[in-house]
Structures are given as structure tokens and as C-alpha cells.
mmCIF file of C-alpha atoms and ligand atoms in Angstrom:
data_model
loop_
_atom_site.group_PDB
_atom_site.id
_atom_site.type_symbol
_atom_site.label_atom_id
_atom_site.label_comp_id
_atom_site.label_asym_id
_atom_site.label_seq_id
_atom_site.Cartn_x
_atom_site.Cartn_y
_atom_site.Cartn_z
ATOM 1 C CA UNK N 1 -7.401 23.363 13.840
ATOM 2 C CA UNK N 2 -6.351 22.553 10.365
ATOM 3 C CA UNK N 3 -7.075 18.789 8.420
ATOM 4 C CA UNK N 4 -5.127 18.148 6.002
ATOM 5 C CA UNK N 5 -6.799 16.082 2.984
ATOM 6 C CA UNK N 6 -4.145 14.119 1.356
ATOM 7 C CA UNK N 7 -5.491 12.261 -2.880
ATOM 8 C CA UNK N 8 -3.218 10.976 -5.058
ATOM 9 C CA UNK N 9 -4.526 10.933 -8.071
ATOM 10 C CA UNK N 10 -3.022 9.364 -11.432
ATOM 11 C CA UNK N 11 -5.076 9.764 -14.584
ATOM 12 C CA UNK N 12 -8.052 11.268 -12.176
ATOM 13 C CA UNK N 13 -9.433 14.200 -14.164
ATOM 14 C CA UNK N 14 -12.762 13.043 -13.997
ATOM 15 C CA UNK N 15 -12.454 11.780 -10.417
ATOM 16 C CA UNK N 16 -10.938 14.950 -9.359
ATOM 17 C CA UNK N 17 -13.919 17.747 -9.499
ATOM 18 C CA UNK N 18 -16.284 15.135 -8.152
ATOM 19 C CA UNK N 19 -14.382 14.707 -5.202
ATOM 20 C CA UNK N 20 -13.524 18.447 -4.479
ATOM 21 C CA UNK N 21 -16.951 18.817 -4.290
ATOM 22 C CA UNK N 22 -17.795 16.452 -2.302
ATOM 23 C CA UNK N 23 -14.763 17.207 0.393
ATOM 24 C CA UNK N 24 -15.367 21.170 0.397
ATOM 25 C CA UNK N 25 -19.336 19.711 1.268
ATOM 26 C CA UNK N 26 -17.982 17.916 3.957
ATOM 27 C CA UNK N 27 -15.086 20.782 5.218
ATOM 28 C CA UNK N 28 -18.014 23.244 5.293
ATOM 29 C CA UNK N 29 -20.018 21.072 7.490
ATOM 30 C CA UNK N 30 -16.922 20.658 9.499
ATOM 31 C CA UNK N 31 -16.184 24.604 9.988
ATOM 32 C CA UNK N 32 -19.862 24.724 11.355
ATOM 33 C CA UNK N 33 -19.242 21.567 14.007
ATOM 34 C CA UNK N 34 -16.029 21.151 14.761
ATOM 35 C CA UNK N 35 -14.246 24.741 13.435
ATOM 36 C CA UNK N 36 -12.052 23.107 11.199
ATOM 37 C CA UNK N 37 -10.249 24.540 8.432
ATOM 38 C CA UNK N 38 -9.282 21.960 5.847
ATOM 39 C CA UNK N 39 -6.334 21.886 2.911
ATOM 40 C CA UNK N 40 -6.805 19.867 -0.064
ATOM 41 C CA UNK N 41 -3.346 18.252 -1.121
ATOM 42 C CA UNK N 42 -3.702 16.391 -4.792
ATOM 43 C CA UNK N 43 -0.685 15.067 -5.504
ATOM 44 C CA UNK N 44 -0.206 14.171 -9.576
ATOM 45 C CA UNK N 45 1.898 11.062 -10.036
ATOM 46 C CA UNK N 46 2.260 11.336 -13.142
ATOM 47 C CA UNK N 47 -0.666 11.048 -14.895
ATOM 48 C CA UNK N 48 -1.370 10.859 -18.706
ATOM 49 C CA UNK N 49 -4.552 12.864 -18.502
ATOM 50 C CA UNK N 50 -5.855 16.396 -17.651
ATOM 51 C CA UNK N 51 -5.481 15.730 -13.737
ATOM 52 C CA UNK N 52 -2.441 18.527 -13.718
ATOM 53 C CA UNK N 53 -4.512 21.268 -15.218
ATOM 54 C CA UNK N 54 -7.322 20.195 -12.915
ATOM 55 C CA UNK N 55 -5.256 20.072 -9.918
ATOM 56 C CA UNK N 56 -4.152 24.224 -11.674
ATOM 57 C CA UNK N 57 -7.782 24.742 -11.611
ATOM 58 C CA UNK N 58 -8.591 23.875 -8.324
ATOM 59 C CA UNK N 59 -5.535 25.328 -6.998
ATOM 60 C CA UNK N 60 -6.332 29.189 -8.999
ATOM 61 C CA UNK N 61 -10.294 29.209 -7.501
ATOM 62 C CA UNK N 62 -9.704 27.826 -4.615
ATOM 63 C CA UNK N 63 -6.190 28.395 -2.704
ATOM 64 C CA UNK N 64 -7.036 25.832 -0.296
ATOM 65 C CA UNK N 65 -6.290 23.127 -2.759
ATOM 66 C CA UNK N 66 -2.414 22.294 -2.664
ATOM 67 C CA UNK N 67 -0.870 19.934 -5.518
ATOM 68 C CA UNK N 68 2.419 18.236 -6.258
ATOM 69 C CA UNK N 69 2.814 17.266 -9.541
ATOM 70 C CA UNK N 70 5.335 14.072 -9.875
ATOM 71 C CA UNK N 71 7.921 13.985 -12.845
ATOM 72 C CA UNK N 72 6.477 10.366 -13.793
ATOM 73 C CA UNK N 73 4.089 7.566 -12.400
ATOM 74 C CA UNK N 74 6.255 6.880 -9.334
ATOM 75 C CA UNK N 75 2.946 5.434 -7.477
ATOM 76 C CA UNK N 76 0.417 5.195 -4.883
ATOM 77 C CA UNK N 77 2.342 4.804 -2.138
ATOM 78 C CA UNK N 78 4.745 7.378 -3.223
ATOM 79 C CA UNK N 79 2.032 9.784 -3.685
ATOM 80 C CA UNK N 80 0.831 9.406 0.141
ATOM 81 C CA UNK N 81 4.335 9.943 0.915
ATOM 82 C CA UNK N 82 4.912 13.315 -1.137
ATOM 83 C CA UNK N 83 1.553 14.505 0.554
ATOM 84 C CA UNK N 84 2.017 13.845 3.653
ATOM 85 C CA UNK N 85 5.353 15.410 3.441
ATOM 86 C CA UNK N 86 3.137 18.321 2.302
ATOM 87 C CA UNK N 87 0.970 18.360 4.896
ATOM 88 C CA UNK N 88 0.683 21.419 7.476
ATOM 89 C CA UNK N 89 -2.627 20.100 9.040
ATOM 90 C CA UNK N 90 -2.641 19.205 12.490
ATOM 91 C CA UNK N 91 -4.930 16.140 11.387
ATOM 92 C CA UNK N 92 -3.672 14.595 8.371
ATOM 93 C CA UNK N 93 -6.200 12.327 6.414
ATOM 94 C CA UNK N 94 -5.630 10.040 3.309
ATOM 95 C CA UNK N 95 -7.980 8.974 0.376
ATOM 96 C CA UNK N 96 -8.685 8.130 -2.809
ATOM 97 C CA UNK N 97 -9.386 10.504 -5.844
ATOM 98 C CA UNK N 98 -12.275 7.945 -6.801
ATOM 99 C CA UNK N 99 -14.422 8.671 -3.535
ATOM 100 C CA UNK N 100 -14.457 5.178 -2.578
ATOM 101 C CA UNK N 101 -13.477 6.371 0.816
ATOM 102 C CA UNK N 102 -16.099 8.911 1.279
ATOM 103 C CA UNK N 103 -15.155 12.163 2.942
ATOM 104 C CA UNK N 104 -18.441 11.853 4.571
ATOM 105 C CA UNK N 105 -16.863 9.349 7.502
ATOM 106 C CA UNK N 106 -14.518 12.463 8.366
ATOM 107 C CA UNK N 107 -16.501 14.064 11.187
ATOM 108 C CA UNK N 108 -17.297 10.690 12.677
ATOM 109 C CA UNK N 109 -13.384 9.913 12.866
ATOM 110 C CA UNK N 110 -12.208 13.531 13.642
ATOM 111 C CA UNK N 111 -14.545 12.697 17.160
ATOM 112 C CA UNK N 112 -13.064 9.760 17.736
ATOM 113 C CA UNK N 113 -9.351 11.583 17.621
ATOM 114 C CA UNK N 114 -10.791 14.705 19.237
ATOM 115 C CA UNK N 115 -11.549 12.457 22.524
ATOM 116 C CA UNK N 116 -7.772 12.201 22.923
ATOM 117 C CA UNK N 117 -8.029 8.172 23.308
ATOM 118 C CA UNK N 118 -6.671 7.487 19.506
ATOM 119 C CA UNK N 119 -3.926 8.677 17.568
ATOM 120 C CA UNK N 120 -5.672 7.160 14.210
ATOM 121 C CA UNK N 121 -9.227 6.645 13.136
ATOM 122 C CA UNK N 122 -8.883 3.871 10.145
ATOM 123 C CA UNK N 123 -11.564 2.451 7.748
ATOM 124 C CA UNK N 124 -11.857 -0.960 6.953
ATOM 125 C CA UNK N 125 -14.546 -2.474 3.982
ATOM 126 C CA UNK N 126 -16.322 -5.552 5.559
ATOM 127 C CA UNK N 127 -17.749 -6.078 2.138
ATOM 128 C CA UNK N 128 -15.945 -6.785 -1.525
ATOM 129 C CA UNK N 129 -19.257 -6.441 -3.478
ATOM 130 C CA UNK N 130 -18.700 -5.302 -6.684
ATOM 131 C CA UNK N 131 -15.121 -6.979 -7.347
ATOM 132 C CA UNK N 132 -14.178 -10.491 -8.884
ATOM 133 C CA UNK N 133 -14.686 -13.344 -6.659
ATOM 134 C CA UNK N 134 -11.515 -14.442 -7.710
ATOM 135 C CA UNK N 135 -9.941 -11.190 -6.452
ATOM 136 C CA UNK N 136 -11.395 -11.463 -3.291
ATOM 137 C CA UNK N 137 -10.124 -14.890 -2.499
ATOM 138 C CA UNK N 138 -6.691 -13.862 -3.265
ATOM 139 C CA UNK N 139 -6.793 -11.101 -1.029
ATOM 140 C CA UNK N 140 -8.376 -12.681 1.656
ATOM 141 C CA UNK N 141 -5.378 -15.328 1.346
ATOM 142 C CA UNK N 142 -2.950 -12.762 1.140
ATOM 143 C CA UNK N 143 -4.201 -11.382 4.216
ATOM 144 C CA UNK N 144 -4.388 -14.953 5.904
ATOM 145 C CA UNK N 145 -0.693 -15.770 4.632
ATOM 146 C CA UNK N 146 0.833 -12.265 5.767
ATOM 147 C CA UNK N 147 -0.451 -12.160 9.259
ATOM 148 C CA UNK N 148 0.945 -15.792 10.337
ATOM 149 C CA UNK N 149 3.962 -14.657 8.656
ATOM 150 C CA UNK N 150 5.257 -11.487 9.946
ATOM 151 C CA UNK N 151 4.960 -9.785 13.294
ATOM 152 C CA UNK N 152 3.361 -6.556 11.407
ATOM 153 C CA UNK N 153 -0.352 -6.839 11.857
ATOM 154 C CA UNK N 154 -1.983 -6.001 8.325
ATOM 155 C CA UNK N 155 -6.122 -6.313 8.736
ATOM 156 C CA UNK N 156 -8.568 -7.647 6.181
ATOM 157 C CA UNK N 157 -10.319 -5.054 4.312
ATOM 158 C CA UNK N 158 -8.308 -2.477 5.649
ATOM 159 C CA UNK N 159 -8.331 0.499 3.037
ATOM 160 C CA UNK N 160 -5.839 3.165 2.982
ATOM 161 C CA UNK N 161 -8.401 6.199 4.514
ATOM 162 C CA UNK N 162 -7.331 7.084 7.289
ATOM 163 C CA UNK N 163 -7.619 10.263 9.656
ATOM 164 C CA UNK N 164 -4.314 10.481 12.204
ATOM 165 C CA UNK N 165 -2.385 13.094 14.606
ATOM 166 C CA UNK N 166 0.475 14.860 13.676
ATOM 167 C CA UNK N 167 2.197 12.413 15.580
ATOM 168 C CA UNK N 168 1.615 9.555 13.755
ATOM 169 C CA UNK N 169 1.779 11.457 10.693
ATOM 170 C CA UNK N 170 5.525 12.477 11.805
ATOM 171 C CA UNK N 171 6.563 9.106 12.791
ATOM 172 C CA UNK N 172 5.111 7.499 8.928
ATOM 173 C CA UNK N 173 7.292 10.073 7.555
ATOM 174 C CA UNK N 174 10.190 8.927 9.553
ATOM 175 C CA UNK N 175 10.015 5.460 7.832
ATOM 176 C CA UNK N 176 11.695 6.714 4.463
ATOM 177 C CA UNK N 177 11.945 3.218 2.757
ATOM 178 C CA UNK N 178 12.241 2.960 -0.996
ATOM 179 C CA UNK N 179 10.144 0.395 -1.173
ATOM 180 C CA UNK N 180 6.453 1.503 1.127
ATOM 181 C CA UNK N 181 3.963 -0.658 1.785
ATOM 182 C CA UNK N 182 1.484 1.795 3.216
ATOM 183 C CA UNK N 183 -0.362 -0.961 5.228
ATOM 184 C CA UNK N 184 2.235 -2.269 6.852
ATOM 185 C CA UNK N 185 3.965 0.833 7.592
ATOM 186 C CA UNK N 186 0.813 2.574 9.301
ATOM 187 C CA UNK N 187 0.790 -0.921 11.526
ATOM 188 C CA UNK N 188 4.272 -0.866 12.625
ATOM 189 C CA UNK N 189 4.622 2.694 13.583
ATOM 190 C CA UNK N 190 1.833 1.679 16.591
ATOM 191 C CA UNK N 191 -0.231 4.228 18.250
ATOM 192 C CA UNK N 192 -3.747 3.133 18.588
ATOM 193 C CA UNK N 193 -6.119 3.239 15.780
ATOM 194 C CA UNK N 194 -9.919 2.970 16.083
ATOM 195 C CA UNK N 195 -11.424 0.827 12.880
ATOM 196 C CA UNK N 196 -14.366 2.422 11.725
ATOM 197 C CA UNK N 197 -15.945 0.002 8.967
ATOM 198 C CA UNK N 198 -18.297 0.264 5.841
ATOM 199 C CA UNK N 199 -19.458 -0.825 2.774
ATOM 200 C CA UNK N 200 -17.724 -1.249 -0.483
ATOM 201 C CA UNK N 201 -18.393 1.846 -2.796
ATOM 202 C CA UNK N 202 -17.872 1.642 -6.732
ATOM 203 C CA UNK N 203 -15.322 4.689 -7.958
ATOM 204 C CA UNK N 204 -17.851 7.317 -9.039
ATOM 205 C CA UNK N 205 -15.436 7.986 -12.493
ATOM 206 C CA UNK N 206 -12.442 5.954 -14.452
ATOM 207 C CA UNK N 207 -11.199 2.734 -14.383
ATOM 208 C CA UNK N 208 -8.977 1.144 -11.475
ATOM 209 C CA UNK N 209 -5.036 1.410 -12.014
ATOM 210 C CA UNK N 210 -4.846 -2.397 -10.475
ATOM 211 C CA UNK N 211 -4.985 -5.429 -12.318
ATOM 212 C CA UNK N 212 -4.402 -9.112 -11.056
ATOM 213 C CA UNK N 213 -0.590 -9.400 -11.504
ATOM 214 C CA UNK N 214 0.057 -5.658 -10.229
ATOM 215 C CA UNK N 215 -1.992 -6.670 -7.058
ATOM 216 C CA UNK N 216 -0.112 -10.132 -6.976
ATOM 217 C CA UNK N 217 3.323 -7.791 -6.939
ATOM 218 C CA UNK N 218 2.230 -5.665 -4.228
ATOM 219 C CA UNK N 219 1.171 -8.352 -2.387
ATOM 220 C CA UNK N 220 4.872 -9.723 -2.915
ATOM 221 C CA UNK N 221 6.255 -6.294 -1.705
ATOM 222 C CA UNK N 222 4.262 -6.312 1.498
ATOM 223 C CA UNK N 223 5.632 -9.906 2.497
ATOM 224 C CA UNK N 224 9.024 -9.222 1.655
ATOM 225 C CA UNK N 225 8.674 -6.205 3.226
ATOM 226 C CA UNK N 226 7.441 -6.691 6.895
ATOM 227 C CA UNK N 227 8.485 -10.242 7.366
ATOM 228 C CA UNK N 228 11.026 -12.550 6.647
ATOM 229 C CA UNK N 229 9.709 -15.728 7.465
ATOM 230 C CA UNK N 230 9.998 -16.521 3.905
ATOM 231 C CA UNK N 231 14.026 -16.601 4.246
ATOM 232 C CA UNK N 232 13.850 -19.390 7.723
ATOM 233 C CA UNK N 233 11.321 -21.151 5.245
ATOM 234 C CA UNK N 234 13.888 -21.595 2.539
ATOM 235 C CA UNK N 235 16.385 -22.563 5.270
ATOM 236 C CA UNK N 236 13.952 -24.939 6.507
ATOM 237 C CA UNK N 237 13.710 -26.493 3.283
ATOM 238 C CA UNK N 238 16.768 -27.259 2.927
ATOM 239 C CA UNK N 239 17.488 -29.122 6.257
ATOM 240 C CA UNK N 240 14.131 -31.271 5.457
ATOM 241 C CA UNK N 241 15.785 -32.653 2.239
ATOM 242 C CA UNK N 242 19.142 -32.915 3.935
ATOM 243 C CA UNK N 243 17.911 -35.143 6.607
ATOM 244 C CA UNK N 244 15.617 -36.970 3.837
ATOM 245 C CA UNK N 245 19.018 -37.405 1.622
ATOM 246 C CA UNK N 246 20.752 -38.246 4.665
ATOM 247 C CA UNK N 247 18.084 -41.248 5.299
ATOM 248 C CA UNK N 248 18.335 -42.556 1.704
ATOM 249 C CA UNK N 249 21.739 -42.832 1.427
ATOM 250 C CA UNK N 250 21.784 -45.375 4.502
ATOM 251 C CA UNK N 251 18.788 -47.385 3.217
ATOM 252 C CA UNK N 252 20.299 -47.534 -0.317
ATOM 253 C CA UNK N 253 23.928 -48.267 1.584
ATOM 254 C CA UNK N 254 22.122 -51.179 3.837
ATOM 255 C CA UNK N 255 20.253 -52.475 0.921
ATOM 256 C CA UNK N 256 23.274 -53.136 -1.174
ATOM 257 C CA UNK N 257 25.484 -54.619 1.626
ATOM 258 C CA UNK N 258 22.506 -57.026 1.915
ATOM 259 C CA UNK N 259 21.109 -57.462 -1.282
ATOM 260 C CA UNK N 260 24.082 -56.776 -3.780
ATOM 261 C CA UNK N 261 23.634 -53.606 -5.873
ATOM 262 C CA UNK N 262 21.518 -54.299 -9.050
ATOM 263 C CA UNK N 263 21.813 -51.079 -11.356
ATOM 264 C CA UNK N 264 17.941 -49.884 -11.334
ATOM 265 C CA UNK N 265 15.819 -46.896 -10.042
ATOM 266 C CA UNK N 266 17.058 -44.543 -12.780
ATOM 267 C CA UNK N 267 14.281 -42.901 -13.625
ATOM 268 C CA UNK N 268 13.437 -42.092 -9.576
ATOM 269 C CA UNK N 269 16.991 -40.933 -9.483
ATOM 270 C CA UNK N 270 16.092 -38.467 -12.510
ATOM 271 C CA UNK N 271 12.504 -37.062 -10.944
ATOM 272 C CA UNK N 272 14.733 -36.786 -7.397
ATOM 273 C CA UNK N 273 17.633 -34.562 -9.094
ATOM 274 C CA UNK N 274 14.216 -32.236 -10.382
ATOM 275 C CA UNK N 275 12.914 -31.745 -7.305
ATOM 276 C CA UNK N 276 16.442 -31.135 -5.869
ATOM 277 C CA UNK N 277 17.369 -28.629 -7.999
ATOM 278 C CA UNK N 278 13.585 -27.244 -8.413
ATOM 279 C CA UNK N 279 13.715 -26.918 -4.708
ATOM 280 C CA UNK N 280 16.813 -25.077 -4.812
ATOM 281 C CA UNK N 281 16.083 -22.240 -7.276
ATOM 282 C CA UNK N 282 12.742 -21.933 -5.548
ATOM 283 C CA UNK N 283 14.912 -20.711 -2.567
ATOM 284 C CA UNK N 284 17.681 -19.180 -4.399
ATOM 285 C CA UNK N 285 14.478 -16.391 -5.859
ATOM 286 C CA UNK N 286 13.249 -16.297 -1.988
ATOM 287 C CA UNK N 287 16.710 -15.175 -1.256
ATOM 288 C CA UNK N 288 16.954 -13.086 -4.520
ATOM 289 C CA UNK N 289 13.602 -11.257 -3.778
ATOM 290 C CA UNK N 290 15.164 -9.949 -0.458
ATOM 291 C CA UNK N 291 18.527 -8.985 -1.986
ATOM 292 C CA UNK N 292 17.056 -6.830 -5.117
ATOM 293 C CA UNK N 293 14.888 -5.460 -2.025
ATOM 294 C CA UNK N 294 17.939 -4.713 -0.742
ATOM 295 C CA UNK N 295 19.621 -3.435 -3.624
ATOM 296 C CA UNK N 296 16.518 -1.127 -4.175
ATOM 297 C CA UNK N 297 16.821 0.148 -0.848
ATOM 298 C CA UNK N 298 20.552 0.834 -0.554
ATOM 299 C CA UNK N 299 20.710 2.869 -3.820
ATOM 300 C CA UNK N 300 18.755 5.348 -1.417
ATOM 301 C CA UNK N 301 17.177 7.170 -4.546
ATOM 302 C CA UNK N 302 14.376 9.512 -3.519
ATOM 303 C CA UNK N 303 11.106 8.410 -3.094
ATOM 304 C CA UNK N 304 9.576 10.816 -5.598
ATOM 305 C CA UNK N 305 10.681 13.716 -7.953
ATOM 306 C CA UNK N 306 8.102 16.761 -7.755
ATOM 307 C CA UNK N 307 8.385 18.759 -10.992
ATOM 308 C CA UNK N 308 5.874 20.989 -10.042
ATOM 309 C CA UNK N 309 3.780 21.900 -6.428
ATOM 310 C CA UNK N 310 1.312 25.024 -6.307
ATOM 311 C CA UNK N 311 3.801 27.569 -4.691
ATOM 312 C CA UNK N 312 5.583 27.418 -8.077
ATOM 313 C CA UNK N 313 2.476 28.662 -9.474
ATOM 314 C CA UNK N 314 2.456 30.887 -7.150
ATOM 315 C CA UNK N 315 5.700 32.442 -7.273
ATOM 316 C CA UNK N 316 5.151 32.396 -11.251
ATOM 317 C CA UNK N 317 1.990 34.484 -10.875
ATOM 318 C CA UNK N 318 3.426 37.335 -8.932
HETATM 319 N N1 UDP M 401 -3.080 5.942 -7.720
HETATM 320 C C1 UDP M 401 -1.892 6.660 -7.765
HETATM 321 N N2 UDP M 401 -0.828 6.145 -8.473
HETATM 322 C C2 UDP M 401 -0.892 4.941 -9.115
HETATM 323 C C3 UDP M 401 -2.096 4.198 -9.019
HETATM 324 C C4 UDP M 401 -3.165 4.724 -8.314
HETATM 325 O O1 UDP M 401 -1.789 7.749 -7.205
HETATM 326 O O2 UDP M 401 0.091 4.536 -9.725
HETATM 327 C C5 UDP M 401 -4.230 6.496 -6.973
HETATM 328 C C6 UDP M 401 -5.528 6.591 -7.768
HETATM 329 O O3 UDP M 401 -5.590 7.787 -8.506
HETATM 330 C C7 UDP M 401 -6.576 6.541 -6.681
HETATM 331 C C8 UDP M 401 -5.936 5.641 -5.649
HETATM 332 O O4 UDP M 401 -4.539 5.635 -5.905
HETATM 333 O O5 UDP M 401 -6.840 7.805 -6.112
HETATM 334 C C9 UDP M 401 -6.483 4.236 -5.679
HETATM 335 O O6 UDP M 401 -6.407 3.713 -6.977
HETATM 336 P P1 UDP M 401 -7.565 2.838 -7.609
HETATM 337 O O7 UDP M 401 -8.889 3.461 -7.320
HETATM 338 O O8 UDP M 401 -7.211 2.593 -9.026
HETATM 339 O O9 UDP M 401 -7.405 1.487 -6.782
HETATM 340 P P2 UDP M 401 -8.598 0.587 -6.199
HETATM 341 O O10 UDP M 401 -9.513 1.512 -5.449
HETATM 342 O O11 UDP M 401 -9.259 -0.026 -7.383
HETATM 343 O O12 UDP M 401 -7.889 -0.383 -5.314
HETATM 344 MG MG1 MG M 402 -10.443 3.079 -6.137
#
């Protein structure tokens, strides 16, 4: 039985030896209970930093440890894609560099696949502690505002560690979408996942790659991607002010049969035309979001460029 550990890691160097050690810790203890062999796949997306000649490193001492190096910063998501791609394991696990998933849940979830009941053992952080308040909110929100939207169930907390079967593992990498939102994806291929939750853990080295309006574009990306309630919303919209136009242009009709027309109300006409036409290109970007989605996705570039993976190294060895 082979697990495959799939990091991305951008600008991870420090991260990186921390968490080897901490994963071979684990895959030892794993060989003993469950006879597990384990792969280590770090894929570099593009980082500024040492994490390439780490990744070397680890690869040259220890040839369980796989890398793919990515010709720029292509992202996170694009990262779990390339390694999974990678992946030979007949388990396929994904985490973070930063060991805020700890490997240490691993045996626990392997069990719960081993039983043959789950395709997927997920992990889920019932706490935030240790982030901005005002972060928190937002996500919860997000969360909220998603999961009445769109038919994809995405749950609160849910982190991207996760243990699955080859199956699932195949049918992610059959959703080849430019534009991957992890969460959603591992939601709408199905299978049944088992949540296994714990506490919020600080990264152990380096600074988070996430700021507020990165998160609040990703958050964008996720909507736009699973659902498209935003689009019946806009239409929506539109018929509400129709009708409401329709309604004052009787009462203002009625009202000057009956009262004669006395030329007044021009400043109300003025702050109607703004919300008209503030209305309208509020819609017109809900509809623009989709298209450039759209665009994106019909341009079928590739989701990552690999410039380097450790059977090049290999090969240039021997
Ligand atoms: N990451 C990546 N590419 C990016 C940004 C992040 O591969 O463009 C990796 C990063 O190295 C880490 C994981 O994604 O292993 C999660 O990133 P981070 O810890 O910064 O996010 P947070 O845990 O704060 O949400
Ligand atoms: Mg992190």
C-alpha cells in the first residue's frame, strides 16, 4: 500500500525541512501499523526562495521525496493539481507545507478509509483562534452566502487536508477546469467523506501567502464557480424595477390626467436615473464575471507549466 503525500509549497524553505520531518515521523509509525509505504510529492510553484534546492535536497537523501518545480507562481490550487497528477499512491493525501494540517491525523483517517465505508477522510478547523476577527466573519459569511447559493455543498472550516482513494483522486483529476476551486471541486465529485475535526494550528515557519483582498477574490472564484444564482439574481433585478417603472408611469399618467402636469420632481427623477443605471452596471459585472470566467476557461491553457520534476534530476545524474 503506497500514500501519497501531496505539499505545495511557494516560498516554503523554512516550512519545508520541518515538515519532512515531521511526515517521515509519522510514515515510519505508519510502516509499523498499517505497512504503508509513503511518497512525499512537493510541488514548487514558483517560489522566490530556496524551496527548489530544498525540494533537490530532500529529493538526493531521500528518493522518496518527489518534486515538481512550476515555471512561475501559478498557485495553490494549481499545485494540488500538478501533485496529484503526480501521484502513484493508492491513497493520495493533501496538505500544507506550514504543518497546519498535521500529518499526525494520517493514521486516524487512513482507518477510517481502510474500513471500506469512505472514499475520503477530510479535516475541518472548528476553531479560527489565532486569525483576525474580521477575517473570520468574512469567511463565515462567505460560507453562509455560498451554500444558499449553489447546489455544491462547501462546509465551514473545511481545510484542504484531506486523505482519499484512488478513486476520488481519479475523478478530481477528471475536472480539468482552468479556473479550480479545490473546495468545491472535492464536493461535487461526491463519494462520501468522513469529517474529522480539530483545532486551529499557527504555521510553525513564514508568513501566510493570503491577504484580505486575495481571500475576497477566491471567495469570488468559488461563487462564480459552482453556482450561478448570481446570474437569475441580476435577472431578477431587473424585472423588480421593470414592474416598479411599470407602476410609476401609471401613477404619474393618472396624476396628470387628474391634476394637470406641474413641471416638478426633478431632482427624484435625477437620484432614480442613478439607481437605474447603478443597478444596471451592477448586473452588467455579474454577467461580466461569468463571461471572463468563460473566456479563461475556453482559452484551455494548461493548468500549470512544470520546468523541472525529480526524474529530470534523475536522468541528469546518470
Ligand atoms: N501556496 C502555494 N501557492 C500559492 C500560495 C500558497 O502553493 O500561491 C501553498 C503554501 O506554500 C502552503 C499552502 O499553500 O503550503 C497554504 O498557504 P498558506 O499557509 O499561506 O495559507 P493559510 O494557511 O494561511 O490559509
Ligand atoms: Mg497555512
Amino acid at each position: 500500500m503506497l500514500i501519497s503525500l501531496v505539499v505545495p509549497c511557494y516560498n516554503e524553505e523554512e516550512s519545508m525541512p520541518l515538515f519532512y520531518r515531521e511526515a517521515s515521523r509519522v510514515a515510519a509509525e505508519m510502516k509499523q501499523s498499517h505497512g504503508a509505504d509513503f511518497e512525499f510529492i512537493f510541488v514548487d510553484d514558483g517560489s522566490r526562495d530556496g524551496t527548489l534546492k530544498v525540494a533537490r535536497q530532500l529529493h538526493d537523501a531521500d528518493p522518496r521525496v518527489r518534486y515538481v518545480s512550476f515555471s512561475r507562481n501559478f498557485g495553490k490550487e494549481a499545485g494540488i493539481y500538478a501533485g496529484l497528477k503526480a501521484a502513484k499512491g493508492d491513497y493520495v493525501a493533501t496538505l500544507d507545507a506550514d504543518l497546519q494540517d498535521p500529518p499526525a491525523l494520517l493514521p486516524k483517517m487512513l482507518d477510517a478509509l481502510l474500513t471500506g465505508d469512505w472514499d475520503c477522510a477530510a479535516t475541518r478547523r472548528t476553531t479560527r483562534k489565532g486569525e483576525p476577527p474580521v477575517r473570520s466573519w468574512f469567511a463565515h459569511k462567505f460560507y453562509q452566502i455560498i451554500n444558499r447559493m449553489g447546489d455544491t455543498e462547501i462546509v465551514d472550516g473545511a481545510r484542504d487536508f484531506r486523505l482519499m482513494s484512488r478513486r476520488m483522486t481519479d475523478a478530481v483529476l477528471t475536472l480539468s477546469e482552468y479556473n479550480r476551486f479545490s473546495k468545491g471541486i472535492f464536493s461535487w465529485v461526491g463519494f462520501r467523506t468522513k469529517w474529522f475535526d480539530y483545532e486551529n494550528i499557527e504555521r510553525v515557519a513564514g508568513k501566510t501567502k493570503w491577504n484580505f483582498w486575495s481571500l475576497f477574490r477566491y471567495s469570488i472564484e468559488g461563487i462564480v464557480g459552482f453556482s450561478t444564482a448570481p446570474l437569475v439574481f441580476a435577472a431578477l433585478v431587473g424585472v423588480i424595477f421593470c414592474i416598479a417603472a411599470f407602476c410609476g408611469i401609471v401613477f404619474v399618467a393618472v396624476r396628470a390626467l387628474l391634476f394637470g402636469d406641474p413641471t416638478s420632481g426633478w431632482p427624484s427623477m435625477i437620484c432614480i436615473l442613478l439607481l437605474c443605471s447603478g443597478v444596471q452596471l451592477f448586473c452588467l459585472g455579474i454577467v461580466g464575471e461569468y463571461l471572463s470566467k468563460t473566456y479563461l476557461e475556453v482559452k484551455h491553457r494548461p493548468i500549470y507549466i512544470a520546468q523541472e520534476t525529480e526524474a529530470d534530476r534523475d536522468a541528469r545524474r546518470h
